[in-house]
Amino acid sequence: MEWSIQNGALWLSVKGEFDLSQCPALREKAMEQIEENGINRIVFDCSGTTFIDSSGLGLMLTLYKKTAPLGGGIFVKNVSPLLMPFFVMAGLDQILEIERSEGNRHE
């Protein structure tokens, strides 16, 4: 996991599999930034993500529920065609801002 603050948003980059093994560190960093620094926008960069499971999707939903009441949200960038069906099946394409790796925003 790599992270940075850019334009007032927390950027999280997940390399490889976004699964249960990655979630605790991502959750800890995100919650720290929300609670201690008032971050209300989180951007997940999936350009290096090869797989996502229900743990990763669940973390995004949890963080959405934390940031939305603060006027923010969750933004997912560079989602490959292999990952997009997971977001659709979970219904997250209806509530998260998702940008496919081709540069087209999913609507």
XYZ file of N, CA, C and O in Angstrom:
428
model
N 0.839 -1.178 0.000
C 0.000 0.000 0.000
C 0.883 1.239 0.000
O 1.849 1.317 0.727
N 0.516 2.178 -0.820
C 1.145 3.488 -0.824
C 0.051 4.515 -0.568
O -1.090 4.314 -0.949
N 0.401 5.615 0.100
C -0.590 6.642 0.359
C 0.048 8.021 0.279
O 1.255 8.172 0.425
N -0.803 9.004 0.012
C -0.369 10.395 0.004
C -1.598 11.285 0.168
O -2.732 10.836 0.011
N -1.344 12.540 0.508
C -2.408 13.538 0.557
C -2.205 14.445 -0.653
O -1.131 15.017 -0.830
N -3.225 14.541 -1.502
C -3.167 15.383 -2.691
C -4.445 16.199 -2.771
O -5.540 15.641 -2.751
N -4.297 17.506 -2.849
C -5.445 18.414 -2.956
C -6.502 18.142 -1.888
O -7.702 18.143 -2.163
N -6.063 17.875 -0.677
C -6.981 17.666 0.436
C -7.653 16.310 0.475
O -8.552 16.083 1.285
N -7.233 15.391 -0.386
C -7.813 14.045 -0.408
C -6.738 13.016 -0.069
O -5.564 13.198 -0.394
N -7.148 11.945 0.581
C -6.259 10.826 0.858
C -6.256 9.910 -0.357
O -7.303 9.434 -0.773
N -5.086 9.696 -0.929
C -4.925 8.780 -2.057
C -4.323 7.483 -1.540
O -3.273 7.498 -0.881
N -4.981 6.373 -1.825
C -4.500 5.052 -1.455
C -4.278 4.243 -2.720
O -5.164 4.165 -3.571
N -3.112 3.652 -2.826
C -2.784 2.844 -3.988
C -2.541 1.413 -3.530
O -1.710 1.173 -2.651
N -3.294 0.484 -4.101
C -3.173 -0.926 -3.734
C -2.539 -1.676 -4.897
O -3.054 -1.663 -6.010
N -1.420 -2.309 -4.607
C -0.726 -3.110 -5.624
C -1.058 -4.576 -5.398
O -1.081 -5.060 -4.270
N -1.336 -5.279 -6.475
C -1.647 -6.710 -6.360
C -3.084 -6.927 -5.943
O -3.998 -6.275 -6.442
N -3.271 -7.836 -4.991
C -4.615 -8.213 -4.570
C -5.120 -7.309 -3.444
O -4.463 -7.148 -2.427
N -6.302 -6.734 -3.658
C -6.971 -5.899 -2.654
C -7.925 -6.830 -1.911
O -9.069 -7.001 -2.281
N -7.404 -7.455 -0.867
C -8.176 -8.454 -0.138
C -7.984 -8.286 1.361
O -7.468 -7.262 1.808
N -8.397 -9.279 2.118
C -8.352 -9.213 3.572
C -6.952 -8.889 4.099
O -6.812 -8.212 5.111
N -5.926 -9.321 3.405
C -4.564 -9.066 3.883
C -4.182 -7.586 3.798
O -3.344 -7.115 4.563
N -4.793 -6.827 2.891
C -4.492 -5.410 2.707
C -5.394 -4.490 3.550
O -5.010 -3.371 3.875
N -6.585 -4.956 3.867
C -7.607 -4.085 4.454
C -7.262 -3.471 5.812
O -7.553 -2.286 6.022
N -6.679 -4.206 6.755
C -6.421 -3.574 8.058
C -5.526 -2.332 7.972
O -5.829 -1.307 8.591
N -4.464 -2.388 7.194
C -3.568 -1.232 7.065
C -4.263 -0.080 6.348
O -4.109 1.089 6.735
N -5.042 -0.386 5.321
C -5.774 0.655 4.600
C -6.809 1.313 5.503
O -6.939 2.534 5.528
N -7.542 0.487 6.243
C -8.571 1.020 7.151
C -7.930 1.908 8.216
O -8.431 2.994 8.512
N -6.841 1.446 8.797
C -6.163 2.217 9.838
C -5.716 3.584 9.310
O -5.932 4.607 9.961
N -5.093 3.611 8.154
C -4.615 4.868 7.578
C -5.792 5.787 7.260
O -5.760 6.982 7.557
N -6.846 5.248 6.664
C -8.002 6.064 6.295
C -8.696 6.634 7.531
O -9.010 7.828 7.578
N -8.920 5.801 8.542
C -9.605 6.264 9.741
C -8.766 7.318 10.470
O -9.309 8.296 10.987
N -7.467 7.134 10.493
C -6.577 8.119 11.099
C -6.714 9.474 10.407
O -6.835 10.514 11.061
N -6.747 9.463 9.088
C -6.845 10.707 8.331
C -8.221 11.350 8.478
O -8.333 12.572 8.542
N -9.275 10.542 8.549
C -10.630 11.070 8.728
C -10.766 11.700 10.113
O -11.217 12.839 10.252
N -10.372 10.963 11.136
C -10.599 11.390 12.515
C -9.627 12.476 12.981
O -10.021 13.391 13.693
N -8.370 12.385 12.582
C -7.371 13.321 13.097
C -7.145 14.533 12.195
O -6.770 15.593 12.678
N -7.365 14.369 10.900
C -7.044 15.452 9.970
C -8.237 15.957 9.167
O -8.086 16.789 8.283
N -9.430 15.438 9.452
C -10.636 15.934 8.794
C -10.750 15.598 7.315
O -11.522 16.230 6.595
N -10.032 14.592 6.858
C -10.132 14.176 5.452
C -11.531 13.631 5.203
O -12.041 12.818 5.977
N -12.171 14.098 4.130
C -13.507 13.575 3.795
C -13.579 13.034 2.367
O -14.644 12.624 1.920
N -12.452 13.042 1.674
C -12.400 12.469 0.321
C -11.257 11.466 0.267
O -10.129 11.779 0.639
N -11.573 10.262 -0.200
C -10.565 9.209 -0.334
C -10.584 8.720 -1.765
O -11.643 8.416 -2.326
N -9.416 8.662 -2.353
C -9.259 8.196 -3.730
C -8.478 6.888 -3.696
O -7.371 6.832 -3.176
N -9.074 5.845 -4.243
C -8.383 4.575 -4.402
C -7.850 4.506 -5.823
O -8.616 4.576 -6.787
N -6.543 4.379 -5.965
C -5.929 4.207 -7.280
C -5.736 2.710 -7.500
O -4.926 2.072 -6.837
N -6.505 2.159 -8.436
C -6.477 0.719 -8.695
C -5.618 0.359 -9.909
O -5.742 -0.738 -10.449
N -4.739 1.272 -10.322
C -3.928 0.992 -11.509
C -3.034 -0.229 -11.325
O -2.711 -0.910 -12.293
N -2.640 -0.535 -10.098
C -1.807 -1.705 -9.843
C -2.547 -2.854 -9.191
O -1.945 -3.836 -8.771
N -3.878 -2.747 -9.116
C -4.690 -3.775 -8.453
C -5.062 -4.863 -9.450
O -5.596 -4.579 -10.521
N -4.781 -6.115 -9.092
C -5.064 -7.238 -9.988
C -6.316 -8.011 -9.592
O -6.862 -8.764 -10.392
N -6.781 -7.818 -8.350
C -7.939 -8.563 -7.849
C -8.525 -7.793 -6.669
O -7.790 -7.165 -5.911
N -9.845 -7.850 -6.512
C -10.499 -7.275 -5.332
C -11.561 -8.254 -4.861
O -12.287 -8.842 -5.677
N -11.622 -8.465 -3.541
C -12.640 -9.358 -3.007
C -13.632 -8.571 -2.140
O -13.573 -7.343 -2.086
N -14.508 -9.292 -1.462
C -15.547 -8.626 -0.676
C -14.966 -7.800 0.471
O -15.578 -6.819 0.887
N -13.787 -8.156 0.956
C -13.156 -7.368 2.014
C -12.789 -5.978 1.509
O -13.025 -4.970 2.180
N -12.202 -5.925 0.321
C -11.839 -4.639 -0.278
C -13.058 -3.804 -0.601
O -13.103 -2.600 -0.326
N -14.066 -4.439 -1.184
C -15.301 -3.727 -1.512
C -16.005 -3.252 -0.242
O -16.515 -2.134 -0.189
N -16.005 -4.102 0.786
C -16.622 -3.733 2.052
C -15.924 -2.558 2.719
O -16.571 -1.694 3.306
N -14.598 -2.516 2.607
C -13.855 -1.394 3.160
C -14.237 -0.099 2.452
O -14.439 0.929 3.098
N -14.367 -0.146 1.139
C -14.775 1.053 0.403
C -16.153 1.525 0.851
O -16.376 2.718 1.025
N -17.068 0.590 1.057
C -18.418 0.943 1.509
C -18.374 1.538 2.923
O -19.033 2.550 3.197
N -17.598 0.946 3.808
C -17.449 1.467 5.171
C -16.919 2.895 5.148
O -17.428 3.780 5.856
N -15.903 3.127 4.331
C -15.316 4.469 4.254
C -16.264 5.457 3.586
O -16.282 6.635 3.938
N -17.075 4.989 2.645
C -18.101 5.843 2.049
C -19.078 6.315 3.137
O -19.427 7.493 3.199
N -19.492 5.393 3.999
C -20.435 5.736 5.066
C -19.823 6.715 6.068
O -20.544 7.472 6.714
N -18.507 6.709 6.201
C -17.821 7.653 7.094
C -17.641 9.023 6.449
O -17.728 10.049 7.114
N -17.357 9.058 5.139
C -17.027 10.319 4.475
C -18.231 11.052 3.901
O -18.234 12.282 3.858
N -19.250 10.344 3.475
C -20.416 10.990 2.858
C -21.088 12.001 3.794
O -21.391 13.119 3.362
N -21.309 11.671 5.077
C -21.926 12.662 5.969
C -21.051 13.893 6.204
O -21.545 14.929 6.641
N -19.773 13.786 5.894
C -18.847 14.903 6.062
C -18.747 15.752 4.790
O -17.906 16.632 4.697
N -19.602 15.431 3.801
C -19.593 16.171 2.545
C -18.581 15.672 1.542
O -18.314 16.331 0.543
N -18.037 14.506 1.782
C -17.012 13.942 0.881
C -17.499 12.699 0.180
O -18.671 12.561 -0.130
N -16.593 11.784 -0.041
C -16.946 10.547 -0.713
C -15.729 9.722 -1.064
O -14.600 10.064 -0.708
N -16.001 8.648 -1.768
C -14.966 7.715 -2.207
C -14.906 7.759 -3.727
O -15.938 7.685 -4.404
N -13.702 7.869 -4.240
C -13.457 7.926 -5.676
C -12.504 6.792 -6.022
O -11.490 6.599 -5.345
N -12.843 6.035 -7.048
C -12.028 4.885 -7.436
C -11.534 5.135 -8.857
O -12.328 5.296 -9.779
N -10.219 5.178 -9.009
C -9.602 5.507 -10.299
C -8.926 4.283 -10.892
O -8.475 3.396 -10.183
N -8.828 4.283 -12.214
C -8.069 3.275 -12.958
C -8.549 1.849 -12.710
O -7.751 0.941 -12.483
N -9.854 1.657 -12.765
C -10.436 0.324 -12.575
C -10.373 -0.428 -13.892
O -10.929 0.021 -14.897
N -9.712 -1.573 -13.885
C -9.550 -2.358 -15.113
C -10.852 -3.074 -15.474
O -11.722 -3.277 -14.620
N -10.978 -3.486 -16.735
C -12.169 -4.243 -17.139
C -12.333 -5.543 -16.354
O -13.454 -6.033 -16.213
N -11.246 -6.086 -15.820
C -11.352 -7.313 -15.025
C -11.929 -7.047 -13.633
O -12.573 -7.917 -13.049
N -11.721 -5.844 -13.100
C -12.221 -5.509 -11.770
C -13.635 -4.944 -11.787
O -14.375 -5.077 -10.808
N -14.028 -4.297 -12.860
C -15.312 -3.590 -12.909
C -16.512 -4.465 -12.551
O -17.403 -4.009 -11.817
N -16.572 -5.728 -13.009
C -17.746 -6.548 -12.651
C -17.939 -6.728 -11.147
O -19.070 -6.849 -10.679
N -16.865 -6.714 -10.373
C -16.991 -6.852 -8.923
C -17.722 -5.644 -8.326
O -18.558 -5.788 -7.437
N -17.415 -4.455 -8.831
C -18.092 -3.241 -8.358
C -19.567 -3.258 -8.754
O -20.430 -2.867 -7.976
N -19.846 -3.728 -9.962
C -21.226 -3.788 -10.449
C -22.032 -4.802 -9.642
O -23.141 -4.498 -9.188
N -21.472 -5.995 -9.437
C -22.191 -7.038 -8.679
C -22.489 -6.592 -7.257
O -23.532 -6.927 -6.701
N -21.590 -5.817 -6.665
C -21.792 -5.332 -5.297
C -22.673 -4.092 -5.245
O -23.056 -3.646 -4.171
N -22.992 -3.512 -6.401
C -23.813 -2.310 -6.448
C -23.054 -1.036 -6.115
O -23.641 0.040 -6.008
N -21.740 -1.145 -5.984
C -20.948 0.032 -5.634
C -20.814 1.007 -6.788
O -20.513 2.181 -6.569
N -21.061 0.539 -7.994
C -21.021 1.453 -9.140
C -22.144 2.475 -9.069
O -22.087 3.507 -9.728
N -23.133 2.232 -8.209
C -24.260 3.152 -8.056
C -23.993 4.249 -7.026
O -24.666 5.272 -7.034
N -23.010 4.030 -6.131
C -22.787 5.023 -5.073
C -21.381 5.624 -5.066
O -21.194 6.696 -4.509
N -20.421 4.947 -5.652
C -19.053 5.459 -5.691
C -18.761 6.081 -7.046
O -19.342 5.682 -8.054
N -17.863 7.041 -7.063
C -17.391 7.621 -8.321
C -16.303 6.704 -8.853
O -15.238 6.581 -8.238
N -16.573 6.034 -9.972
C -15.638 5.047 -10.508
C -15.190 5.473 -11.900
O -16.020 5.772 -12.762
N -13.881 5.465 -12.095
C -13.297 5.792 -13.395
C -12.541 4.569 -13.899
O -11.629 4.079 -13.238
N -12.930 4.104 -15.044
C -12.262 2.941 -15.632
C -10.865 3.304 -16.108
O -10.568 4.465 -16.356
N -10.044 2.292 -16.256
C -8.644 2.548 -16.648
C -8.529 3.126 -18.046
O -7.554 3.785 -18.370
N -9.554 2.954 -18.880
C -9.546 3.589 -20.209
C -9.804 5.084 -20.125
O -9.740 5.765 -21.105
N -10.141 5.566 -18.922
C -10.389 6.987 -18.737
C -11.855 7.361 -18.812
O -12.214 8.504 -18.646
N -12.735 6.377 -19.030
C -14.174 6.647 -19.102
C -14.803 6.423 -17.742
O -14.659 5.377 -17.148
N -15.540 7.426 -17.266
C -16.228 7.306 -15.981
C -17.402 6.353 -16.151
O -18.122 6.406 -17.121
N -17.576 5.450 -15.190
C -18.690 4.513 -15.247
C -19.960 5.197 -14.785
O -20.008 5.798 -13.743
N -20.998 5.096 -15.597
C -22.300 5.698 -15.242
C -23.344 4.613 -15.187
O -23.381 3.716 -15.903
